[in-house]
Amino acid sequence: MSKINKIAVLTSGGDAPGMNPCIRAVVRTGIFHGLQVVGVKQGYQGLINNNMYDMNERSVSNILHLGGTILKTARCMEFKEESGLEKAYQNLKNRGIEGLIVIGGDGTFTGAERFSRIYDIPVIGIPGTIDNDLYGSDFTLGFDTATNTVVEALDKIRDTADAHDRLFFIEVMGRDSGCIALRAGVAGGAEAILLPEKETAIDELIENLKSGSNKKTSSIVIVAEGDKNGGAYDIAKKVKEHVPSYDVKVTILGHLQRGGSPSSFDRVLGSRLGYAAVNALLNGETRKMVGLKGNTIQLAELEEAISTHEFKLEPDLLDMVDILAI
Ligand code: ADP
């Protein structure tokens, strides 16, 4: 065990359900081990503005079920500059903070890695992003809840699609990652799923929609926002041009995918990762990310997590989409 006495925790970048259970685990595990735990408000902006407060066991009471993050989050351009990093370091130093836990995505990790290298301050990253697009963890915090939210919406749209015999295009989050689209599509029985990782030609999509052995009267197509054919509106327009008889509607789910009470999976994952991050700091680890690999918690180099792109789409799910939609 190292001689660290005081640590800070922050959430940064895009918020994700499960951040609160994770903060709770960091605070309580830290206090259990005799550490002082400081909460930093609004991510790296709070480090620079010295917007931090001492936390205790009760600071994190009754937050397990809350979406968002009690520490707030922000995007902070100043942290990309040397002067911002310097201010952040001075504030940490003045408060006697000897280790930092950051919960966020790859941007957050990039900042943390750089900061830790320049100022030699131990840092552990926790993957918190609904996109599930980080190397080193099978699942990121918030992905499961966001997927469940999409499935719930999809079920409701299915009712109205069926009642009116319509073709719906539903756009979900995922600029570079089709993870939400694929899982939600399989769970909600989508007729087709358009993913940034895979090219789909419009004529191929139309062929698939027509190819059911017993012709379907309603269909749902999930479009990840990063799909190369464009957004759901563009694709819907192209399909309508090819098949004017289709009654086509579009729904963009947008930011509602970020909110809501974290699922039990994300609560447990957040708790495991927060607990593991504190233990990693105490064990003298730095510039590592804690992640879930095959249902065990493992450490990966932050640098590797930032620079490596992992193909996260399950091949069997990709194969089954068209088959289960016949
Ligand atoms: P996410 O962590 O969800 O990927 P962002 O990409 O917005 O979200 O990154 C969150 C924050 O991390 C940024 O607002 C910025 O403060 C910090 N950050 C990102 N890239 C760098 C960098 N190259 N150097 C320092 N800080 C960075």
mmCIF file of C-alpha atoms and ligand atoms in Angstrom:
data_model
loop_
_atom_site.group_PDB
_atom_site.id
_atom_site.type_symbol
_atom_site.label_atom_id
_atom_site.label_comp_id
_atom_site.label_asym_id
_atom_site.label_seq_id
_atom_site.Cartn_x
_atom_site.Cartn_y
_atom_site.Cartn_z
ATOM 1 C CA MET A 1 0.000 0.000 0.000
ATOM 2 C CA SER A 2 1.298 3.472 -0.897
ATOM 3 C CA LYS A 3 1.376 6.552 1.310
ATOM 4 C CA ILE A 4 -1.411 8.404 -0.516
ATOM 5 C CA ASN A 5 -3.660 10.232 1.967
ATOM 6 C CA LYS A 6 -5.888 12.391 -0.147
ATOM 7 C CA ILE A 7 -7.494 11.785 -3.533
ATOM 8 C CA ALA A 8 -9.874 13.656 -5.812
ATOM 9 C CA VAL A 9 -12.590 12.362 -8.118
ATOM 10 C CA LEU A 10 -14.240 14.044 -11.094
ATOM 11 C CA THR A 11 -16.620 13.298 -13.960
ATOM 12 C CA SER A 12 -15.804 14.788 -17.358
ATOM 13 C CA GLY A 13 -16.998 14.879 -20.963
ATOM 14 C CA GLY A 14 -20.377 13.371 -21.845
ATOM 15 C CA ASP A 15 -22.446 12.280 -18.844
ATOM 16 C CA ALA A 16 -23.509 8.670 -18.534
ATOM 17 C CA PRO A 17 -25.948 6.894 -16.207
ATOM 18 C CA GLY A 18 -23.866 4.990 -13.652
ATOM 19 C CA MET A 19 -21.498 7.845 -12.868
ATOM 20 C CA ASN A 20 -23.234 8.419 -9.514
ATOM 21 C CA PRO A 21 -22.926 4.821 -8.284
ATOM 22 C CA CYS A 22 -19.292 5.032 -9.348
ATOM 23 C CA ILE A 23 -18.640 8.270 -7.407
ATOM 24 C CA ARG A 24 -20.301 6.668 -4.387
ATOM 25 C CA ALA A 25 -17.982 3.664 -4.608
ATOM 26 C CA VAL A 26 -14.881 5.856 -4.944
ATOM 27 C CA VAL A 27 -15.850 7.979 -1.921
ATOM 28 C CA ARG A 28 -16.792 5.101 0.354
ATOM 29 C CA THR A 29 -13.882 2.847 -0.635
ATOM 30 C CA GLY A 30 -11.492 5.749 -0.133
ATOM 31 C CA ILE A 31 -12.899 6.610 3.283
ATOM 32 C CA PHE A 32 -12.884 2.937 4.288
ATOM 33 C CA HIS A 33 -9.127 2.942 3.615
ATOM 34 C CA GLY A 34 -8.603 6.126 5.641
ATOM 35 C CA LEU A 35 -8.280 8.474 2.654
ATOM 36 C CA GLN A 36 -9.673 11.972 2.430
ATOM 37 C CA VAL A 37 -11.771 12.245 -0.713
ATOM 38 C CA VAL A 38 -12.344 15.512 -2.554
ATOM 39 C CA GLY A 39 -15.105 15.914 -5.145
ATOM 40 C CA VAL A 40 -14.240 18.138 -8.107
ATOM 41 C CA LYS A 41 -17.191 19.939 -9.712
ATOM 42 C CA GLN A 42 -17.571 20.221 -13.523
ATOM 43 C CA GLY A 43 -14.677 18.038 -14.565
ATOM 44 C CA TYR A 44 -11.379 19.664 -15.467
ATOM 45 C CA GLN A 45 -12.996 23.122 -15.224
ATOM 46 C CA GLY A 46 -13.361 22.539 -11.490
ATOM 47 C CA LEU A 47 -9.694 21.588 -11.186
ATOM 48 C CA ILE A 48 -8.727 24.866 -12.861
ATOM 49 C CA ASN A 49 -11.271 27.003 -10.952
ATOM 50 C CA ASN A 50 -10.532 25.291 -7.629
ATOM 51 C CA ASN A 51 -14.184 24.244 -7.458
ATOM 52 C CA MET A 52 -13.860 21.269 -5.110
ATOM 53 C CA TYR A 53 -15.208 20.129 -1.769
ATOM 54 C CA ASP A 54 -14.410 17.562 0.891
ATOM 55 C CA MET A 55 -16.698 14.571 0.690
ATOM 56 C CA ASN A 56 -17.729 12.104 3.374
ATOM 57 C CA GLU A 57 -19.745 8.887 3.475
ATOM 58 C CA ARG A 58 -23.014 10.834 3.600
ATOM 59 C CA SER A 59 -22.119 13.062 0.628
ATOM 60 C CA VAL A 60 -23.030 10.121 -1.572
ATOM 61 C CA SER A 61 -26.172 8.895 0.227
ATOM 62 C CA ASN A 62 -29.184 8.130 -1.940
ATOM 63 C CA ILE A 63 -27.520 8.711 -5.293
ATOM 64 C CA LEU A 64 -27.271 5.122 -6.575
ATOM 65 C CA HIS A 65 -30.488 5.458 -8.536
ATOM 66 C CA LEU A 66 -29.816 8.900 -10.008
ATOM 67 C CA GLY A 67 -28.804 9.512 -13.617
ATOM 68 C CA GLY A 68 -26.405 12.334 -14.501
ATOM 69 C CA THR A 69 -23.622 13.119 -12.045
ATOM 70 C CA ILE A 70 -23.752 14.915 -8.688
ATOM 71 C CA LEU A 71 -20.301 16.317 -9.461
ATOM 72 C CA LYS A 72 -21.572 17.789 -12.757
ATOM 73 C CA THR A 73 -19.550 17.457 -15.914
ATOM 74 C CA ALA A 74 -18.163 19.872 -18.480
ATOM 75 C CA ARG A 75 -16.041 20.164 -21.562
ATOM 76 C CA CYS A 76 -13.043 22.333 -20.728
ATOM 77 C CA MET A 77 -10.875 23.758 -23.503
ATOM 78 C CA GLU A 78 -8.503 25.418 -21.013
ATOM 79 C CA PHE A 79 -7.311 22.020 -19.788
ATOM 80 C CA LYS A 80 -5.853 21.412 -23.247
ATOM 81 C CA GLU A 81 -3.467 24.327 -22.705
ATOM 82 C CA GLU A 82 -0.286 24.288 -20.618
ATOM 83 C CA SER A 83 -1.537 27.216 -18.509
ATOM 84 C CA GLY A 84 -4.723 25.288 -17.655
ATOM 85 C CA LEU A 85 -2.793 22.185 -16.661
ATOM 86 C CA GLU A 86 -0.504 24.318 -14.483
ATOM 87 C CA LYS A 87 -3.457 25.960 -12.675
ATOM 88 C CA ALA A 88 -5.030 22.559 -12.089
ATOM 89 C CA TYR A 89 -1.799 21.215 -10.660
ATOM 90 C CA GLN A 90 -1.329 24.186 -8.304
ATOM 91 C CA ASN A 91 -4.860 23.748 -6.957
ATOM 92 C CA LEU A 92 -4.326 20.044 -6.345
ATOM 93 C CA LYS A 93 -0.957 20.708 -4.730
ATOM 94 C CA ASN A 94 -2.319 23.445 -2.454
ATOM 95 C CA ARG A 95 -4.977 21.057 -1.234
ATOM 96 C CA GLY A 96 -2.520 18.213 -0.704
ATOM 97 C CA ILE A 97 -4.248 15.952 -3.242
ATOM 98 C CA GLU A 98 -1.961 13.073 -4.238
ATOM 99 C CA GLY A 99 -4.076 11.027 -6.613
ATOM 100 C CA LEU A 100 -6.860 11.621 -9.117
ATOM 101 C CA ILE A 101 -9.689 9.427 -10.389
ATOM 102 C CA VAL A 102 -11.356 10.577 -13.611
ATOM 103 C CA ILE A 103 -14.618 9.145 -14.918
ATOM 104 C CA GLY A 104 -15.211 9.872 -18.613
ATOM 105 C CA GLY A 105 -14.448 8.942 -22.188
ATOM 106 C CA ASP A 106 -11.361 9.034 -24.375
ATOM 107 C CA GLY A 107 -11.087 12.850 -24.318
ATOM 108 C CA THR A 108 -11.066 12.743 -20.525
ATOM 109 C CA PHE A 109 -8.419 10.017 -20.600
ATOM 110 C CA THR A 110 -6.269 11.976 -23.048
ATOM 111 C CA GLY A 111 -6.261 14.955 -20.687
ATOM 112 C CA ALA A 112 -5.629 12.787 -17.626
ATOM 113 C CA GLU A 113 -2.747 10.931 -19.223
ATOM 114 C CA ARG A 114 -1.022 14.138 -20.279
ATOM 115 C CA PHE A 115 -1.601 15.844 -16.925
ATOM 116 C CA SER A 116 -0.256 12.852 -15.014
ATOM 117 C CA ARG A 117 2.850 12.591 -17.185
ATOM 118 C CA ILE A 118 3.743 16.280 -16.960
ATOM 119 C CA TYR A 119 3.128 16.706 -13.210
ATOM 120 C CA ASP A 120 3.810 13.180 -12.046
ATOM 121 C CA ILE A 121 0.489 12.874 -10.286
ATOM 122 C CA PRO A 122 -1.051 9.382 -10.107
ATOM 123 C CA VAL A 123 -4.215 9.066 -12.187
ATOM 124 C CA ILE A 124 -6.698 6.241 -12.733
ATOM 125 C CA GLY A 125 -9.386 6.419 -15.424
ATOM 126 C CA ILE A 126 -12.855 4.880 -15.284
ATOM 127 C CA PRO A 127 -14.657 4.341 -18.627
ATOM 128 C CA GLY A 128 -17.890 6.322 -18.428
ATOM 129 C CA THR A 129 -19.604 6.835 -21.780
ATOM 130 C CA ILE A 130 -22.847 5.539 -23.219
ATOM 131 C CA ASP A 131 -21.135 4.785 -26.556
ATOM 132 C CA ASN A 132 -19.186 1.737 -25.302
ATOM 133 C CA ASP A 133 -16.337 2.792 -27.577
ATOM 134 C CA LEU A 134 -13.309 2.345 -25.316
ATOM 135 C CA TYR A 135 -10.596 -0.242 -25.583
ATOM 136 C CA GLY A 136 -9.905 -2.216 -22.385
ATOM 137 C CA SER A 137 -13.448 -2.727 -21.140
ATOM 138 C CA ASP A 138 -16.127 -4.968 -22.617
ATOM 139 C CA PHE A 139 -18.694 -2.474 -21.358
ATOM 140 C CA THR A 140 -18.496 1.190 -20.417
ATOM 141 C CA LEU A 141 -20.605 2.829 -17.746
ATOM 142 C CA GLY A 142 -23.944 4.016 -19.070
ATOM 143 C CA PHE A 143 -24.079 1.852 -22.166
ATOM 144 C CA ASP A 144 -26.500 -0.681 -20.694
ATOM 145 C CA THR A 145 -28.888 1.975 -19.373
ATOM 146 C CA ALA A 146 -28.825 3.890 -22.658
ATOM 147 C CA THR A 147 -29.534 0.688 -24.577
ATOM 148 C CA ASN A 148 -32.466 -0.114 -22.286
ATOM 149 C CA THR A 149 -33.825 3.392 -22.848
ATOM 150 C CA VAL A 150 -33.672 2.885 -26.609
ATOM 151 C CA VAL A 151 -35.409 -0.492 -26.350
ATOM 152 C CA GLU A 152 -38.201 1.044 -24.278
ATOM 153 C CA ALA A 153 -38.691 3.756 -26.918
ATOM 154 C CA LEU A 154 -38.545 1.185 -29.692
ATOM 155 C CA ASP A 155 -41.296 -0.907 -28.093
ATOM 156 C CA LYS A 156 -43.536 2.141 -27.984
ATOM 157 C CA ILE A 157 -42.792 3.104 -31.574
ATOM 158 C CA ARG A 158 -43.496 -0.476 -32.612
ATOM 159 C CA ASP A 159 -47.078 -0.088 -31.324
ATOM 160 C CA THR A 160 -47.777 2.946 -33.457
ATOM 161 C CA ALA A 161 -45.812 1.607 -36.449
ATOM 162 C CA ASP A 162 -47.933 -1.532 -36.365
ATOM 163 C CA ALA A 163 -51.215 0.323 -35.920
ATOM 164 C CA HIS A 164 -50.578 2.466 -39.009
ATOM 165 C CA ASP A 165 -48.533 -0.011 -41.093
ATOM 166 C CA ARG A 166 -45.596 2.367 -41.170
ATOM 167 C CA LEU A 167 -41.880 2.204 -41.735
ATOM 168 C CA PHE A 168 -39.998 3.972 -38.943
ATOM 169 C CA PHE A 169 -36.409 5.141 -38.966
ATOM 170 C CA ILE A 170 -35.130 5.613 -35.424
ATOM 171 C CA GLU A 171 -31.857 7.445 -34.957
ATOM 172 C CA VAL A 172 -29.834 6.542 -31.886
ATOM 173 C CA MET A 173 -26.555 7.852 -30.451
ATOM 174 C CA GLY A 174 -23.231 6.490 -31.655
ATOM 175 C CA ARG A 175 -21.092 8.737 -33.832
ATOM 176 C CA ASP A 176 -18.276 6.223 -34.204
ATOM 177 C CA SER A 177 -19.815 3.256 -32.478
ATOM 178 C CA GLY A 178 -22.819 1.144 -33.394
ATOM 179 C CA CYS A 179 -22.962 -0.631 -30.029
ATOM 180 C CA ILE A 180 -26.219 0.972 -28.836
ATOM 181 C CA ALA A 181 -27.811 0.541 -32.269
ATOM 182 C CA LEU A 182 -26.879 -3.134 -32.551
ATOM 183 C CA ARG A 183 -27.896 -4.265 -29.080
ATOM 184 C CA ALA A 184 -31.069 -2.177 -28.981
ATOM 185 C CA GLY A 185 -31.931 -3.345 -32.490
ATOM 186 C CA VAL A 186 -31.613 -7.005 -31.582
ATOM 187 C CA ALA A 187 -33.453 -6.530 -28.266
ATOM 188 C CA GLY A 188 -36.254 -4.583 -29.959
ATOM 189 C CA GLY A 189 -36.538 -6.742 -33.078
ATOM 190 C CA ALA A 190 -35.518 -4.107 -35.607
ATOM 191 C CA GLU A 191 -35.886 -5.136 -39.241
ATOM 192 C CA ALA A 192 -32.551 -3.498 -40.109
ATOM 193 C CA ILE A 193 -29.726 -1.772 -38.253
ATOM 194 C CA LEU A 194 -27.426 0.772 -39.891
ATOM 195 C CA LEU A 195 -24.031 1.067 -38.233
ATOM 196 C CA PRO A 196 -21.007 3.355 -38.662
ATOM 197 C CA GLU A 197 -18.763 0.270 -38.747
ATOM 198 C CA LYS A 198 -20.573 -1.262 -41.715
ATOM 199 C CA GLU A 199 -21.505 0.110 -45.147
ATOM 200 C CA THR A 200 -25.115 -0.429 -46.111
ATOM 201 C CA ALA A 201 -26.319 0.489 -49.588
ATOM 202 C CA ILE A 202 -29.823 1.920 -49.754
ATOM 203 C CA ASP A 203 -30.928 -0.621 -52.379
ATOM 204 C CA GLU A 204 -29.655 -3.423 -50.138
ATOM 205 C CA LEU A 205 -31.645 -1.959 -47.246
ATOM 206 C CA ILE A 206 -34.805 -1.793 -49.374
ATOM 207 C CA GLU A 207 -34.241 -5.354 -50.528
ATOM 208 C CA ASN A 208 -33.967 -6.476 -46.907
ATOM 209 C CA LEU A 209 -37.148 -4.646 -45.966
ATOM 210 C CA LYS A 210 -39.009 -6.316 -48.796
ATOM 211 C CA SER A 211 -37.550 -9.759 -48.330
ATOM 212 C CA GLY A 212 -39.681 -11.093 -45.458
ATOM 213 C CA SER A 213 -41.292 -14.363 -46.484
ATOM 214 C CA ASN A 214 -44.661 -13.197 -45.145
ATOM 215 C CA LYS A 215 -44.713 -9.549 -46.125
ATOM 216 C CA LYS A 216 -44.567 -7.318 -43.057
ATOM 217 C CA THR A 217 -46.827 -4.321 -42.855
ATOM 218 C CA SER A 218 -44.667 -2.337 -40.431
ATOM 219 C CA SER A 219 -40.924 -2.131 -39.978
ATOM 220 C CA ILE A 220 -38.355 -0.429 -37.792
ATOM 221 C CA VAL A 221 -34.902 0.525 -38.989
ATOM 222 C CA ILE A 222 -32.345 1.660 -36.388
ATOM 223 C CA VAL A 223 -29.815 4.205 -37.617
ATOM 224 C CA ALA A 224 -26.711 4.994 -35.565
ATOM 225 C CA GLU A 225 -26.046 8.723 -35.894
ATOM 226 C CA GLY A 226 -22.614 8.071 -37.402
ATOM 227 C CA ASP A 227 -23.889 5.939 -40.272
ATOM 228 C CA LYS A 228 -22.180 6.818 -43.538
ATOM 229 C CA ASN A 229 -25.482 7.135 -45.426
ATOM 230 C CA GLY A 230 -26.297 10.215 -43.342
ATOM 231 C CA GLY A 231 -28.819 10.797 -40.581
ATOM 232 C CA ALA A 232 -32.189 9.074 -40.281
ATOM 233 C CA TYR A 233 -33.921 11.884 -42.210
ATOM 234 C CA ASP A 234 -31.534 11.530 -45.178
ATOM 235 C CA ILE A 235 -31.935 7.774 -45.302
ATOM 236 C CA ALA A 236 -35.717 7.938 -44.913
ATOM 237 C CA LYS A 237 -35.851 10.397 -47.818
ATOM 238 C CA LYS A 238 -33.770 8.131 -50.062
ATOM 239 C CA VAL A 239 -35.894 5.081 -49.239
ATOM 240 C CA LYS A 240 -39.107 7.021 -49.877
ATOM 241 C CA GLU A 241 -37.747 8.091 -53.303
ATOM 242 C CA HIS A 242 -37.135 4.424 -54.180
ATOM 243 C CA VAL A 243 -40.424 3.130 -52.756
ATOM 244 C CA PRO A 244 -43.006 5.973 -52.671
ATOM 245 C CA SER A 245 -45.688 3.606 -51.376
ATOM 246 C CA TYR A 246 -43.975 3.316 -47.968
ATOM 247 C CA ASP A 247 -45.512 5.422 -45.199
ATOM 248 C CA VAL A 248 -42.221 6.600 -43.690
ATOM 249 C CA LYS A 249 -41.686 8.309 -40.311
ATOM 250 C CA VAL A 250 -38.527 9.380 -38.505
ATOM 251 C CA THR A 251 -37.793 9.628 -34.774
ATOM 252 C CA ILE A 252 -34.540 11.039 -33.407
ATOM 253 C CA LEU A 253 -34.165 9.834 -29.833
ATOM 254 C CA GLY A 254 -31.430 12.360 -28.958
ATOM 255 C CA HIS A 255 -30.441 13.296 -25.445
ATOM 256 C CA LEU A 256 -33.076 11.268 -23.648
ATOM 257 C CA GLN A 257 -30.632 8.381 -24.203
ATOM 258 C CA ARG A 258 -28.213 9.970 -21.735
ATOM 259 C CA GLY A 259 -30.660 10.299 -18.866
ATOM 260 C CA GLY A 260 -32.576 8.054 -16.519
ATOM 261 C CA SER A 261 -31.933 5.895 -13.523
ATOM 262 C CA PRO A 262 -28.935 3.600 -14.095
ATOM 263 C CA SER A 263 -29.781 -0.053 -14.732
ATOM 264 C CA SER A 264 -28.729 -2.652 -12.161
ATOM 265 C CA PHE A 265 -25.900 -3.587 -14.549
ATOM 266 C CA ASP A 266 -24.560 -0.017 -14.596
ATOM 267 C CA ARG A 267 -24.960 0.367 -10.835
ATOM 268 C CA VAL A 268 -22.945 -2.790 -10.239
ATOM 269 C CA LEU A 269 -20.393 -1.897 -12.915
ATOM 270 C CA GLY A 270 -19.988 1.631 -11.516
ATOM 271 C CA SER A 271 -19.538 0.231 -8.011
ATOM 272 C CA ARG A 272 -16.952 -2.326 -9.164
ATOM 273 C CA LEU A 273 -14.975 0.185 -11.208
ATOM 274 C CA GLY A 274 -14.999 2.851 -8.480
ATOM 275 C CA TYR A 275 -13.880 0.336 -5.871
ATOM 276 C CA ALA A 276 -11.152 -0.994 -8.182
ATOM 277 C CA ALA A 277 -9.905 2.498 -9.083
ATOM 278 C CA VAL A 278 -9.268 3.410 -5.443
ATOM 279 C CA ASN A 279 -7.511 0.098 -4.838
ATOM 280 C CA ALA A 280 -5.378 0.680 -7.928
ATOM 281 C CA LEU A 281 -4.260 4.093 -6.629
ATOM 282 C CA LEU A 282 -3.493 2.578 -3.229
ATOM 283 C CA ASN A 283 -1.452 -0.124 -4.940
ATOM 284 C CA GLY A 284 0.689 2.543 -6.552
ATOM 285 C CA GLU A 285 -0.766 2.219 -10.054
ATOM 286 C CA THR A 286 -0.885 5.240 -12.320
ATOM 287 C CA ARG A 287 -1.990 6.144 -15.846
ATOM 288 C CA LYS A 288 -4.181 3.037 -15.951
ATOM 289 C CA MET A 289 -7.800 2.482 -16.792
ATOM 290 C CA VAL A 290 -9.929 0.033 -14.822
ATOM 291 C CA GLY A 291 -12.198 -1.991 -17.066
ATOM 292 C CA LEU A 292 -14.380 -5.078 -17.192
ATOM 293 C CA LYS A 293 -12.972 -7.936 -19.268
ATOM 294 C CA GLY A 294 -14.833 -11.264 -19.291
ATOM 295 C CA ASN A 295 -16.544 -10.347 -16.013
ATOM 296 C CA THR A 296 -13.351 -9.585 -14.129
ATOM 297 C CA ILE A 297 -11.924 -6.174 -13.388
ATOM 298 C CA GLN A 298 -8.653 -5.545 -15.189
ATOM 299 C CA LEU A 299 -6.217 -2.711 -15.659
ATOM 300 C CA ALA A 300 -5.135 -1.360 -19.048
ATOM 301 C CA GLU A 301 -2.629 1.382 -19.859
ATOM 302 C CA LEU A 302 -4.455 4.693 -20.345
ATOM 303 C CA GLU A 303 -2.258 5.387 -23.348
ATOM 304 C CA GLU A 304 -3.341 2.130 -24.950
ATOM 305 C CA ALA A 305 -7.007 2.796 -24.155
ATOM 306 C CA ILE A 306 -6.764 6.160 -25.925
ATOM 307 C CA SER A 307 -4.848 5.004 -28.981
ATOM 308 C CA THR A 308 -6.380 1.594 -29.664
ATOM 309 C CA HIS A 309 -9.600 1.168 -31.549
ATOM 310 C CA GLU A 310 -11.397 -2.019 -30.600
ATOM 311 C CA PHE A 311 -14.150 -3.464 -32.786
ATOM 312 C CA LYS A 312 -16.862 -3.948 -30.175
ATOM 313 C CA LEU A 313 -19.748 -5.322 -32.230
ATOM 314 C CA GLU A 314 -20.509 -8.961 -31.450
ATOM 315 C CA PRO A 315 -20.203 -10.942 -34.745
ATOM 316 C CA ASP A 316 -23.095 -13.272 -33.886
ATOM 317 C CA LEU A 317 -25.400 -10.297 -33.315
ATOM 318 C CA LEU A 318 -24.359 -8.846 -36.680
ATOM 319 C CA ASP A 319 -25.091 -12.179 -38.355
ATOM 320 C CA MET A 320 -28.472 -12.703 -36.765
ATOM 321 C CA VAL A 321 -30.081 -9.309 -37.465
ATOM 322 C CA ASP A 322 -31.387 -10.167 -40.945
ATOM 323 C CA ILE A 323 -32.191 -13.770 -40.042
ATOM 324 C CA LEU A 324 -34.303 -12.877 -37.030
ATOM 325 C CA ALA A 325 -36.121 -10.224 -39.048
ATOM 326 C CA ILE A 326 -37.527 -12.565 -41.737
HETATM 327 P P1 ADP B 1 -15.144 12.407 -23.397
HETATM 328 O O1 ADP B 1 -14.270 12.279 -22.197
HETATM 329 O O2 ADP B 1 -16.564 11.978 -23.126
HETATM 330 O O3 ADP B 1 -14.528 11.776 -24.633
HETATM 331 P P2 ADP B 1 -14.416 15.058 -24.444
HETATM 332 O O4 ADP B 1 -13.786 14.548 -25.688
HETATM 333 O O5 ADP B 1 -15.250 16.287 -24.530
HETATM 334 O O6 ADP B 1 -15.329 13.970 -23.704
HETATM 335 O O7 ADP B 1 -13.232 15.333 -23.407
HETATM 336 C C1 ADP B 1 -13.518 15.787 -22.093
HETATM 337 C C2 ADP B 1 -12.492 16.796 -21.681
HETATM 338 O O8 ADP B 1 -11.192 16.204 -21.630
HETATM 339 C C3 ADP B 1 -12.312 17.983 -22.608
HETATM 340 O O9 ADP B 1 -13.319 18.954 -22.452
HETATM 341 C C4 ADP B 1 -10.970 18.500 -22.152
HETATM 342 O O10 ADP B 1 -11.084 19.242 -20.955
HETATM 343 C C5 ADP B 1 -10.217 17.205 -21.833
HETATM 344 N N1 ADP B 1 -9.328 16.848 -22.957
HETATM 345 C C6 ADP B 1 -9.658 16.257 -24.126
HETATM 346 N N2 ADP B 1 -8.569 16.151 -24.928
HETATM 347 C C7 ADP B 1 -7.530 16.698 -24.255
HETATM 348 C C8 ADP B 1 -6.143 16.918 -24.530
HETATM 349 N N3 ADP B 1 -5.598 16.544 -25.684
HETATM 350 N N4 ADP B 1 -5.376 17.520 -23.581
HETATM 351 C C9 ADP B 1 -5.918 17.903 -22.402
HETATM 352 N N5 ADP B 1 -7.221 17.738 -22.089
HETATM 353 C C10 ADP B 1 -8.011 17.154 -22.985
#
